[in-house]
Short mmCIF file of C-alpha atoms in Angstrom, two decimals:
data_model
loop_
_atom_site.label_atom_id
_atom_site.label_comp_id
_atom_site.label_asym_id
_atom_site.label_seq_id
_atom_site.Cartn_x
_atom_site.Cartn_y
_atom_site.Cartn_z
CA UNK A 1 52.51 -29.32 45.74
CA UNK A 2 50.27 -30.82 42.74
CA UNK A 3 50.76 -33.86 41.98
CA UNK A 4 50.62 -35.31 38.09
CA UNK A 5 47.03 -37.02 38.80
CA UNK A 6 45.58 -32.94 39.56
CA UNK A 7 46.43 -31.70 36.20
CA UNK A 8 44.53 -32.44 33.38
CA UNK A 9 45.51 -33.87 30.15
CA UNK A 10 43.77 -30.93 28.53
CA UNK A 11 46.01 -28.33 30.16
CA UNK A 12 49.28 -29.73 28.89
CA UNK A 13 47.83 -30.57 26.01
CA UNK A 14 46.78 -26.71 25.24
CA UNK A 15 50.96 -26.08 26.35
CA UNK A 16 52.36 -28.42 23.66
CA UNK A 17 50.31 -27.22 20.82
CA UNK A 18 51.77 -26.21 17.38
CA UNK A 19 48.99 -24.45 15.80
CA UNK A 20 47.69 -20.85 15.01
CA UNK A 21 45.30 -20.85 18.27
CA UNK A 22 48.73 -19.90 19.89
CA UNK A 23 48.51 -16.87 18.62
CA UNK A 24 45.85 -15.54 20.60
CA UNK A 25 46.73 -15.26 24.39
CA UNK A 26 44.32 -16.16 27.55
CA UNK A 27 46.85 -14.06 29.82
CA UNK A 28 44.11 -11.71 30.83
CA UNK A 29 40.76 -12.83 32.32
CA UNK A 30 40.53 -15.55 30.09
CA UNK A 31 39.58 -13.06 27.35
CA UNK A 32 41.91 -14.01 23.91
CA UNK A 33 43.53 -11.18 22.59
CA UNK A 34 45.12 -10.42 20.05
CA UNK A 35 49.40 -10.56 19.89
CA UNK A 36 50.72 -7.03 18.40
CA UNK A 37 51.86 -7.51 15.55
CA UNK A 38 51.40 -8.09 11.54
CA UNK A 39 50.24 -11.08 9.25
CA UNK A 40 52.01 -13.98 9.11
CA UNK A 41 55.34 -15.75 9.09
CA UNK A 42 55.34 -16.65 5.29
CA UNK A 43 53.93 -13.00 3.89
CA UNK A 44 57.02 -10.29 3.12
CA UNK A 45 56.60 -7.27 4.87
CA UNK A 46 55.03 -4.47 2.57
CA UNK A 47 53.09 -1.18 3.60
CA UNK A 48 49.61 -1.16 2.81
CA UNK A 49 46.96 1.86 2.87
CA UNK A 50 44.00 1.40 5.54
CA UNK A 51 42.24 5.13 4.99
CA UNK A 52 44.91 7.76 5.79
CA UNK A 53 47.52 5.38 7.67
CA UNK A 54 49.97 3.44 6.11
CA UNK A 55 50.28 0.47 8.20
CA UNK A 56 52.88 -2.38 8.35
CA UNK A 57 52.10 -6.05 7.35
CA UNK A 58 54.54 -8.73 8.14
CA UNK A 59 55.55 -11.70 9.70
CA UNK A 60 53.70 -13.55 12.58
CA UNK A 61 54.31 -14.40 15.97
CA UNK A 62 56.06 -17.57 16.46
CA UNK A 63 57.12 -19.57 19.17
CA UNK A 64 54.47 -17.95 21.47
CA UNK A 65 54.72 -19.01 25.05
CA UNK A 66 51.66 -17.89 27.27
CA UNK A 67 52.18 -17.50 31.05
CA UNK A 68 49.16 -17.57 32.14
CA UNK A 69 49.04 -20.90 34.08
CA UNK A 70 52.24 -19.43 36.21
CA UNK A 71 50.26 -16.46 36.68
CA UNK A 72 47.46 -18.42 38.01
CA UNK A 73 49.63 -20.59 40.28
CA UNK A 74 51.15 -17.38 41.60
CA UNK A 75 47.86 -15.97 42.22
CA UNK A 76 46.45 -19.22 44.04
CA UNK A 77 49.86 -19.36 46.39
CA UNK A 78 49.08 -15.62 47.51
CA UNK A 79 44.99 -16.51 48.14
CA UNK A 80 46.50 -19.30 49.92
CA UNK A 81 49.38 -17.49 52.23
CA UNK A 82 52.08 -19.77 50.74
CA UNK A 83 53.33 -16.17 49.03
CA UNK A 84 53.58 -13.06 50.57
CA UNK A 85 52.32 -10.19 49.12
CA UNK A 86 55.68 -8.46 49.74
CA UNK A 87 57.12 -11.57 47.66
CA UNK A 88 54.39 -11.39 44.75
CA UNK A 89 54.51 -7.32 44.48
CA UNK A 90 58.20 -6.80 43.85
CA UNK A 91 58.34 -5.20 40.97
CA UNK A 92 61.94 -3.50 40.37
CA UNK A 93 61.16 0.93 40.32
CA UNK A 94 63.13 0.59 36.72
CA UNK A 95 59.81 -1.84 35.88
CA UNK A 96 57.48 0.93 37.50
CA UNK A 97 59.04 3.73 35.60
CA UNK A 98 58.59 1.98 32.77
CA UNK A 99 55.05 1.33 32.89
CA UNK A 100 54.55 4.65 33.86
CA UNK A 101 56.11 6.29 31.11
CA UNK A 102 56.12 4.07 28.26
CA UNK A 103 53.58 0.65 28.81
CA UNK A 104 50.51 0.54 27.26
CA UNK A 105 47.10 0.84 29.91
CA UNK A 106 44.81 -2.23 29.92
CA UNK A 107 41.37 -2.42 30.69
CA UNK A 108 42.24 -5.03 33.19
CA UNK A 109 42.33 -4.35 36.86
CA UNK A 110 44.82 -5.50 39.23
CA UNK A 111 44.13 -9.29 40.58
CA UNK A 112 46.14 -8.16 43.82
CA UNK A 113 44.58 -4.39 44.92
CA UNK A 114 41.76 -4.24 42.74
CA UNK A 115 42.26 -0.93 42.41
CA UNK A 116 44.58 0.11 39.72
CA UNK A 117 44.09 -1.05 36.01
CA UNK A 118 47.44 -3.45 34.89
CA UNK A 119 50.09 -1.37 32.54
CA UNK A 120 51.78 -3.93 30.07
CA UNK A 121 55.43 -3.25 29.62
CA UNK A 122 56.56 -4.80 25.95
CA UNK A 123 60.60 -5.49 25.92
CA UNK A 124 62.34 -6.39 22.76
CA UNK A 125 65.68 -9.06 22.65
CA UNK A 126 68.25 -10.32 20.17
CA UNK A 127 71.33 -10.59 18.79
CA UNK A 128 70.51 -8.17 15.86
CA UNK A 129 68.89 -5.41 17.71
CA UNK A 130 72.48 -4.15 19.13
CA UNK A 131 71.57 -1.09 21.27
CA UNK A 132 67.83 -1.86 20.84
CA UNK A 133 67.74 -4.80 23.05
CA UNK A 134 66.61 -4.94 26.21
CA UNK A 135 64.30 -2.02 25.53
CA UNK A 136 60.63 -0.91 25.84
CA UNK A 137 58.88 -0.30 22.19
CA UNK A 138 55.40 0.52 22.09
CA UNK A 139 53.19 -2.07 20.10
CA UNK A 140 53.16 -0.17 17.11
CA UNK A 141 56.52 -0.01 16.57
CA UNK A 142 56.43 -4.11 16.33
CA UNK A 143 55.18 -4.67 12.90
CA UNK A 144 58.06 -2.27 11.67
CA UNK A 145 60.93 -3.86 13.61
CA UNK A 146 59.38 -7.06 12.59
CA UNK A 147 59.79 -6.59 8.78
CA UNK A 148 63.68 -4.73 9.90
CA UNK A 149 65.15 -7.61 11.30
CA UNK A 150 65.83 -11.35 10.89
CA UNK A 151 64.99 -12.55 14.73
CA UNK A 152 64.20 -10.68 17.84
CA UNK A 153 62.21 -12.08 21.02
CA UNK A 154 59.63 -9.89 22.46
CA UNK A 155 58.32 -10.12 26.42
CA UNK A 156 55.27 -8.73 27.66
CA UNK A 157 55.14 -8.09 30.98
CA UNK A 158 51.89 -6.88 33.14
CA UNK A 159 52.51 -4.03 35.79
CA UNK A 160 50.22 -2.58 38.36
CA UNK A 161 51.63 0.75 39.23
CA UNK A 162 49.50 0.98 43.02
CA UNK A 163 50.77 -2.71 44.49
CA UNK A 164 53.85 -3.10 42.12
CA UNK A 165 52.61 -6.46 41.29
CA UNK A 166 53.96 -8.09 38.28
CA UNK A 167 54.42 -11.00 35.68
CA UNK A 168 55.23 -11.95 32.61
CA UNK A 169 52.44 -12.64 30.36
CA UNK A 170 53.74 -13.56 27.05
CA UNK A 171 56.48 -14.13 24.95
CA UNK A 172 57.07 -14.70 21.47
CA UNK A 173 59.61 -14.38 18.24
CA UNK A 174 59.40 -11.85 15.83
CA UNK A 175 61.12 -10.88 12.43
CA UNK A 176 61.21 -11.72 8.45
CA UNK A 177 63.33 -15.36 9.21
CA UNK A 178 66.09 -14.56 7.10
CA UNK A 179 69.78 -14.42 8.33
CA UNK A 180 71.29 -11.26 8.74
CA UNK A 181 73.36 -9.43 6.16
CA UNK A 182 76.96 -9.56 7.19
CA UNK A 183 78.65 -6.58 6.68
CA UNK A 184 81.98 -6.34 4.71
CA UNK A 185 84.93 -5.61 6.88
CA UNK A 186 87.66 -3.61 4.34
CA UNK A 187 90.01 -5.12 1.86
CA UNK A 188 93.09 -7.18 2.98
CA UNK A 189 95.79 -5.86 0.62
CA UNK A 190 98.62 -8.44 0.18
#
């Protein structure tokens, strides 16, 4: 158990924070990366020429949680034996199929095996996405979605495909902010 007195000020502190160092994420090896997606919150969503790709620019990440301090805790308990590895590598074969088929290869290895390089699995959530939600889209696909719809919460997950270990790494909102167009049901005659 930790106790109040073990934490530092510092560490909270960097939780609470409402400013654009958010937007960068210490989820792997303390090495800030990067979140996957376009500009920022406040510029519209155009298409812009970068050599022969059109690219998307569009709103930023907001309301970015970072996991890492879980993940660390988790870690710690299995070093320590108060977690199991059985307990700590569960990930479901749906997760495993996933990262095998769709995630997105990291440079990072796994902190369990050490054998396998982590997989991150990026899920997509909200009202607006109708059959969309609750499924995998590649990072690329982000910026486009972003500029599509109003509000959508995306989870990033990290996989290792040897061990099954897994946990979320980050979370965060995306889309343009505005509400979303309602659509006309037909005509009441009277």
């Amino acid at each position: 158990m930790v106790s109040r007195s073990d934490v530092s000020p510092e560490c909270i502190g960097s939780i609470h924070r409402q400013d654009t160092s958010l937007l960068k994420t210490f989820a792997t090896g303390g090495e800030p990366r990067d979140l996957p997606v376009g500009r920022g919150t406040d510029v519209p969503c155009r298409q812009t020429r970068q050599g022969d790709a059109m690219t998307q620019t569009g709103p930023r990440p907001r309301q970015v949680v970072d996991y890492g301090l879980a993940r660390r805790a988790a870690l710690a308990e299995l070093r320590s034996g108060h977690l199991t590895r059985a307990d700590a590598c569960d990930a479901h074969p749906y997760l495993l199929r996933a990262a095998k088929y769709h995630g997105e290869p990291t440079d990072e290895r796994c902190p369990v095996c050490r054998r396998e390089r982590l997989t991150h699995v990026t899920y997509v959530y909200g009202d607006e996405l109708g059959a969309c939600a609750g499924r995998v889209k590649a990072t690329g696909e982000l910026a486009e979605m972003a500029c599509e719809y109003g509000e959508f919460r995306v989870y990033v997950v990290e996989v290792c495909q040897g061990c099954a270990w897994n946990h979320l790494t980050v979370s965060y909102v995306l889309g343009h902010g505005e509400a979303p167009r309602t659509r006309r049901g037909p005509a009441s005659g009277g």
